């Protein structure tokens, strides 16, 4: 049995594509891609829930390991791509965080909600007046 497994392993390792697919240089980045996928999906969520500290930590993490992925031998371009996407997504989240909390995004959002609520109230009041006048006419 051990000989059969050893022969199968030798056959897999003799083919470059299968050797790569069966290595940690492939499966490490593939499993790590959950982080950048989640970060990209989070760009559509409310900026109020963004954690500034976590965004900064993930930006540093991705920047560091982006460099590390090219420093190892052989270079791991799949890991580089994973951290490159995450780095970009985290920078986007960082911009959204700063814009919302430090540069008036929170106030602009509150003003927008206030204006839309005011417009709805005016429309409801107009509808109420119209209903009242039609009830008086009958």
JSON list of C-alpha atoms in Angstrom, two decimals:
[
{"chain": "A", "resi": 1, "resn": "UNK", "atom": "CA", "xyz": [0.00, 0.00, 0.00]},
{"chain": "A", "resi": 2, "resn": "UNK", "atom": "CA", "xyz": [2.79, 2.43, 0.88]},
{"chain": "A", "resi": 3, "resn": "UNK", "atom": "CA", "xyz": [4.47, 1.66, -2.43]},
{"chain": "A", "resi": 4, "resn": "UNK", "atom": "CA", "xyz": [1.26, 2.47, -4.33]},
{"chain": "A", "resi": 5, "resn": "UNK", "atom": "CA", "xyz": [0.90, 5.81, -2.53]},
{"chain": "A", "resi": 6, "resn": "UNK", "atom": "CA", "xyz": [4.56, 6.59, -3.15]},
{"chain": "A", "resi": 7, "resn": "UNK", "atom": "CA", "xyz": [4.16, 5.75, -6.85]},
{"chain": "A", "resi": 8, "resn": "UNK", "atom": "CA", "xyz": [1.03, 7.94, -7.10]},
{"chain": "A", "resi": 9, "resn": "UNK", "atom": "CA", "xyz": [2.83, 10.79, -5.37]},
{"chain": "A", "resi": 10, "resn": "UNK", "atom": "CA", "xyz": [5.79, 10.46, -7.76]},
{"chain": "A", "resi": 11, "resn": "UNK", "atom": "CA", "xyz": [3.41, 10.50, -10.74]},
{"chain": "A", "resi": 12, "resn": "UNK", "atom": "CA", "xyz": [1.64, 13.63, -9.47]},
{"chain": "A", "resi": 13, "resn": "UNK", "atom": "CA", "xyz": [4.92, 15.39, -8.67]},
{"chain": "A", "resi": 14, "resn": "UNK", "atom": "CA", "xyz": [6.33, 14.63, -12.12]},
{"chain": "A", "resi": 15, "resn": "UNK", "atom": "CA", "xyz": [3.63, 16.77, -13.79]},
{"chain": "A", "resi": 16, "resn": "UNK", "atom": "CA", "xyz": [4.26, 20.51, -13.18]},
{"chain": "A", "resi": 17, "resn": "UNK", "atom": "CA", "xyz": [0.59, 21.59, -13.12]},
{"chain": "A", "resi": 18, "resn": "UNK", "atom": "CA", "xyz": [-0.50, 18.84, -10.74]},
{"chain": "A", "resi": 19, "resn": "UNK", "atom": "CA", "xyz": [2.59, 19.42, -8.63]},
{"chain": "A", "resi": 20, "resn": "UNK", "atom": "CA", "xyz": [1.61, 23.08, -8.29]},
{"chain": "A", "resi": 21, "resn": "UNK", "atom": "CA", "xyz": [-2.05, 22.31, -7.53]},
{"chain": "A", "resi": 22, "resn": "UNK", "atom": "CA", "xyz": [-1.00, 19.86, -4.81]},
{"chain": "A", "resi": 23, "resn": "UNK", "atom": "CA", "xyz": [1.31, 22.37, -3.11]},
{"chain": "A", "resi": 24, "resn": "UNK", "atom": "CA", "xyz": [0.84, 24.94, -0.39]},
{"chain": "A", "resi": 25, "resn": "UNK", "atom": "CA", "xyz": [1.85, 27.61, -2.93]},
{"chain": "A", "resi": 26, "resn": "UNK", "atom": "CA", "xyz": [-1.57, 27.00, -4.48]},
{"chain": "A", "resi": 27, "resn": "UNK", "atom": "CA", "xyz": [-3.87, 26.06, -1.59]},
{"chain": "A", "resi": 28, "resn": "UNK", "atom": "CA", "xyz": [-2.57, 28.71, 0.83]},
{"chain": "A", "resi": 29, "resn": "UNK", "atom": "CA", "xyz": [-3.60, 31.64, -1.38]},
{"chain": "A", "resi": 30, "resn": "UNK", "atom": "CA", "xyz": [-6.81, 29.93, -2.49]},
{"chain": "A", "resi": 31, "resn": "UNK", "atom": "CA", "xyz": [-7.94, 29.51, 1.10]},
{"chain": "A", "resi": 32, "resn": "UNK", "atom": "CA", "xyz": [-6.72, 33.03, 1.92]},
{"chain": "A", "resi": 33, "resn": "UNK", "atom": "CA", "xyz": [-8.85, 34.60, -0.84]},
{"chain": "A", "resi": 34, "resn": "UNK", "atom": "CA", "xyz": [-11.81, 34.63, 1.56]},
{"chain": "A", "resi": 35, "resn": "UNK", "atom": "CA", "xyz": [-10.39, 37.77, 3.20]},
{"chain": "A", "resi": 36, "resn": "UNK", "atom": "CA", "xyz": [-10.21, 39.95, 0.06]},
{"chain": "A", "resi": 37, "resn": "UNK", "atom": "CA", "xyz": [-13.55, 38.63, -1.22]},
{"chain": "A", "resi": 38, "resn": "UNK", "atom": "CA", "xyz": [-15.17, 39.66, 2.07]},
{"chain": "A", "resi": 39, "resn": "UNK", "atom": "CA", "xyz": [-13.39, 43.04, 1.96]},
{"chain": "A", "resi": 40, "resn": "UNK", "atom": "CA", "xyz": [-14.62, 43.73, -1.56]},
{"chain": "A", "resi": 41, "resn": "UNK", "atom": "CA", "xyz": [-18.16, 42.74, -0.60]},
{"chain": "A", "resi": 42, "resn": "UNK", "atom": "CA", "xyz": [-17.98, 45.03, 2.45]},
{"chain": "A", "resi": 43, "resn": "UNK", "atom": "CA", "xyz": [-17.41, 48.09, 0.25]},
{"chain": "A", "resi": 44, "resn": "UNK", "atom": "CA", "xyz": [-21.17, 48.09, -0.40]},
{"chain": "A", "resi": 45, "resn": "UNK", "atom": "CA", "xyz": [-22.08, 48.12, 3.29]},
{"chain": "A", "resi": 46, "resn": "UNK", "atom": "CA", "xyz": [-22.70, 51.11, 5.54]},
{"chain": "A", "resi": 47, "resn": "UNK", "atom": "CA", "xyz": [-19.43, 52.95, 6.40]},
{"chain": "A", "resi": 48, "resn": "UNK", "atom": "CA", "xyz": [-20.60, 53.33, 10.00]},
{"chain": "A", "resi": 49, "resn": "UNK", "atom": "CA", "xyz": [-19.73, 49.67, 10.71]},
{"chain": "A", "resi": 50, "resn": "UNK", "atom": "CA", "xyz": [-16.12, 49.91, 9.44]},
{"chain": "A", "resi": 51, "resn": "UNK", "atom": "CA", "xyz": [-13.50, 49.35, 12.12]},
{"chain": "A", "resi": 52, "resn": "UNK", "atom": "CA", "xyz": [-10.63, 51.76, 11.59]},
{"chain": "A", "resi": 53, "resn": "UNK", "atom": "CA", "xyz": [-8.18, 49.71, 13.65]},
{"chain": "A", "resi": 54, "resn": "UNK", "atom": "CA", "xyz": [-9.00, 46.46, 11.85]},
{"chain": "A", "resi": 55, "resn": "UNK", "atom": "CA", "xyz": [-8.79, 48.15, 8.45]},
{"chain": "A", "resi": 56, "resn": "UNK", "atom": "CA", "xyz": [-5.35, 49.55, 9.33]},
{"chain": "A", "resi": 57, "resn": "UNK", "atom": "CA", "xyz": [-4.18, 46.14, 10.59]},
{"chain": "A", "resi": 58, "resn": "UNK", "atom": "CA", "xyz": [-5.38, 44.34, 7.45]},
{"chain": "A", "resi": 59, "resn": "UNK", "atom": "CA", "xyz": [-3.78, 46.98, 5.23]},
{"chain": "A", "resi": 60, "resn": "UNK", "atom": "CA", "xyz": [-0.42, 46.48, 6.96]},
{"chain": "A", "resi": 61, "resn": "UNK", "atom": "CA", "xyz": [-0.86, 42.71, 6.87]},
{"chain": "A", "resi": 62, "resn": "UNK", "atom": "CA", "xyz": [-1.58, 42.66, 3.15]},
{"chain": "A", "resi": 63, "resn": "UNK", "atom": "CA", "xyz": [1.23, 45.09, 2.36]},
{"chain": "A", "resi": 64, "resn": "UNK", "atom": "CA", "xyz": [3.70, 43.00, 4.33]},
{"chain": "A", "resi": 65, "resn": "UNK", "atom": "CA", "xyz": [2.69, 39.67, 2.84]},
{"chain": "A", "resi": 66, "resn": "UNK", "atom": "CA", "xyz": [2.47, 41.12, -0.64]},
{"chain": "A", "resi": 67, "resn": "UNK", "atom": "CA", "xyz": [6.20, 41.78, -0.29]},
{"chain": "A", "resi": 68, "resn": "UNK", "atom": "CA", "xyz": [6.80, 38.39, 1.35]},
{"chain": "A", "resi": 69, "resn": "UNK", "atom": "CA", "xyz": [5.06, 36.53, -1.49]},
{"chain": "A", "resi": 70, "resn": "UNK", "atom": "CA", "xyz": [7.68, 37.85, -3.90]},
{"chain": "A", "resi": 71, "resn": "UNK", "atom": "CA", "xyz": [10.59, 37.31, -1.50]},
{"chain": "A", "resi": 72, "resn": "UNK", "atom": "CA", "xyz": [10.13, 33.54, -1.17]},
{"chain": "A", "resi": 73, "resn": "UNK", "atom": "CA", "xyz": [11.54, 31.04, -3.64]},
{"chain": "A", "resi": 74, "resn": "UNK", "atom": "CA", "xyz": [9.77, 30.28, -5.89]},
{"chain": "A", "resi": 75, "resn": "UNK", "atom": "CA", "xyz": [7.82, 33.54, -6.08]},
{"chain": "A", "resi": 76, "resn": "UNK", "atom": "CA", "xyz": [4.17, 33.02, -5.20]},
{"chain": "A", "resi": 77, "resn": "UNK", "atom": "CA", "xyz": [2.24, 35.20, -7.64]},
{"chain": "A", "resi": 78, "resn": "UNK", "atom": "CA", "xyz": [-1.13, 33.79, -6.57]},
{"chain": "A", "resi": 79, "resn": "UNK", "atom": "CA", "xyz": [-0.46, 34.88, -2.98]},
{"chain": "A", "resi": 80, "resn": "UNK", "atom": "CA", "xyz": [0.70, 38.25, -4.29]},
{"chain": "A", "resi": 81, "resn": "UNK", "atom": "CA", "xyz": [-2.58, 38.66, -6.21]},
{"chain": "A", "resi": 82, "resn": "UNK", "atom": "CA", "xyz": [-4.57, 37.72, -3.12]},
{"chain": "A", "resi": 83, "resn": "UNK", "atom": "CA", "xyz": [-2.84, 40.33, -0.97]},
{"chain": "A", "resi": 84, "resn": "UNK", "atom": "CA", "xyz": [-2.89, 42.92, -3.76]},
{"chain": "A", "resi": 85, "resn": "UNK", "atom": "CA", "xyz": [-6.69, 42.67, -4.00]},
{"chain": "A", "resi": 86, "resn": "UNK", "atom": "CA", "xyz": [-7.01, 42.78, -0.21]},
{"chain": "A", "resi": 87, "resn": "UNK", "atom": "CA", "xyz": [-4.65, 45.76, 0.03]},
{"chain": "A", "resi": 88, "resn": "UNK", "atom": "CA", "xyz": [-6.75, 47.69, -2.49]},
{"chain": "A", "resi": 89, "resn": "UNK", "atom": "CA", "xyz": [-10.02, 46.76, -0.77]},
{"chain": "A", "resi": 90, "resn": "UNK", "atom": "CA", "xyz": [-8.66, 47.76, 2.63]},
{"chain": "A", "resi": 91, "resn": "UNK", "atom": "CA", "xyz": [-7.43, 51.10, 1.27]},
{"chain": "A", "resi": 92, "resn": "UNK", "atom": "CA", "xyz": [-10.92, 51.67, -0.11]},
{"chain": "A", "resi": 93, "resn": "UNK", "atom": "CA", "xyz": [-12.44, 50.82, 3.27]},
{"chain": "A", "resi": 94, "resn": "UNK", "atom": "CA", "xyz": [-9.92, 53.11, 4.99]},
{"chain": "A", "resi": 95, "resn": "UNK", "atom": "CA", "xyz": [-10.91, 55.97, 2.68]},
{"chain": "A", "resi": 96, "resn": "UNK", "atom": "CA", "xyz": [-14.59, 55.33, 3.38]},
{"chain": "A", "resi": 97, "resn": "UNK", "atom": "CA", "xyz": [-13.92, 55.24, 7.14]},
{"chain": "A", "resi": 98, "resn": "UNK", "atom": "CA", "xyz": [-11.99, 58.54, 7.12]},
{"chain": "A", "resi": 99, "resn": "UNK", "atom": "CA", "xyz": [-14.53, 60.19, 4.82]},
{"chain": "A", "resi": 100, "resn": "UNK", "atom": "CA", "xyz": [-17.43, 59.12, 7.02]},
{"chain": "A", "resi": 101, "resn": "UNK", "atom": "CA", "xyz": [-15.98, 59.86, 10.47]},
{"chain": "A", "resi": 102, "resn": "UNK", "atom": "CA", "xyz": [-13.56, 62.75, 9.81]},
{"chain": "A", "resi": 103, "resn": "UNK", "atom": "CA", "xyz": [-14.64, 64.67, 6.70]},
{"chain": "A", "resi": 104, "resn": "UNK", "atom": "CA", "xyz": [-18.37, 65.21, 7.02]},
{"chain": "A", "resi": 105, "resn": "UNK", "atom": "CA", "xyz": [-19.74, 61.96, 5.61]},
{"chain": "A", "resi": 106, "resn": "UNK", "atom": "CA", "xyz": [-21.74, 61.31, 8.76]},
{"chain": "A", "resi": 107, "resn": "UNK", "atom": "CA", "xyz": [-23.24, 64.80, 8.75]},
{"chain": "A", "resi": 108, "resn": "UNK", "atom": "CA", "xyz": [-24.02, 64.66, 5.01]},
{"chain": "A", "resi": 109, "resn": "UNK", "atom": "CA", "xyz": [-25.80, 61.35, 5.49]},
{"chain": "A", "resi": 110, "resn": "UNK", "atom": "CA", "xyz": [-27.82, 62.74, 8.40]},
{"chain": "A", "resi": 111, "resn": "UNK", "atom": "CA", "xyz": [-28.72, 65.82, 6.33]},
{"chain": "A", "resi": 112, "resn": "UNK", "atom": "CA", "xyz": [-29.82, 63.60, 3.43]},
{"chain": "A", "resi": 113, "resn": "UNK", "atom": "CA", "xyz": [-32.03, 61.54, 5.74]},
{"chain": "A", "resi": 114, "resn": "UNK", "atom": "CA", "xyz": [-33.47, 64.73, 7.22]},
{"chain": "A", "resi": 115, "resn": "UNK", "atom": "CA", "xyz": [-34.24, 66.17, 3.78]},
{"chain": "A", "resi": 116, "resn": "UNK", "atom": "CA", "xyz": [-35.90, 62.99, 2.54]},
{"chain": "A", "resi": 117, "resn": "UNK", "atom": "CA", "xyz": [-37.97, 62.75, 5.73]},
{"chain": "A", "resi": 118, "resn": "UNK", "atom": "CA", "xyz": [-38.97, 66.40, 5.35]},
{"chain": "A", "resi": 119, "resn": "UNK", "atom": "CA", "xyz": [-40.03, 65.82, 1.73]},
{"chain": "A", "resi": 120, "resn": "UNK", "atom": "CA", "xyz": [-42.08, 62.79, 2.75]},
{"chain": "A", "resi": 121, "resn": "UNK", "atom": "CA", "xyz": [-43.77, 64.79, 5.51]},
{"chain": "A", "resi": 122, "resn": "UNK", "atom": "CA", "xyz": [-44.62, 67.62, 3.09]},
{"chain": "A", "resi": 123, "resn": "UNK", "atom": "CA", "xyz": [-46.06, 65.10, 0.60]},
{"chain": "A", "resi": 124, "resn": "UNK", "atom": "CA", "xyz": [-48.13, 63.43, 3.34]},
{"chain": "A", "resi": 125, "resn": "UNK", "atom": "CA", "xyz": [-49.41, 66.83, 4.50]},
{"chain": "A", "resi": 126, "resn": "UNK", "atom": "CA", "xyz": [-50.44, 67.71, 0.95]},
{"chain": "A", "resi": 127, "resn": "UNK", "atom": "CA", "xyz": [-52.22, 64.36, 0.62]},
{"chain": "A", "resi": 128, "resn": "UNK", "atom": "CA", "xyz": [-53.98, 65.00, 3.93]},
{"chain": "A", "resi": 129, "resn": "UNK", "atom": "CA", "xyz": [-55.16, 68.44, 2.84]},
{"chain": "A", "resi": 130, "resn": "UNK", "atom": "CA", "xyz": [-56.42, 67.01, -0.42]},
{"chain": "A", "resi": 131, "resn": "UNK", "atom": "CA", "xyz": [-58.31, 64.25, 1.37]},
{"chain": "A", "resi": 132, "resn": "UNK", "atom": "CA", "xyz": [-59.79, 66.79, 3.80]},
{"chain": "A", "resi": 133, "resn": "UNK", "atom": "CA", "xyz": [-60.98, 69.10, 1.02]},
{"chain": "A", "resi": 134, "resn": "UNK", "atom": "CA", "xyz": [-62.52, 66.20, -0.93]},
{"chain": "A", "resi": 135, "resn": "UNK", "atom": "CA", "xyz": [-64.31, 65.06, 2.26]},
{"chain": "A", "resi": 136, "resn": "UNK", "atom": "CA", "xyz": [-65.72, 68.60, 2.78]},
{"chain": "A", "resi": 137, "resn": "UNK", "atom": "CA", "xyz": [-66.99, 68.70, -0.80]},
{"chain": "A", "resi": 138, "resn": "UNK", "atom": "CA", "xyz": [-69.10, 65.56, -0.28]}
]
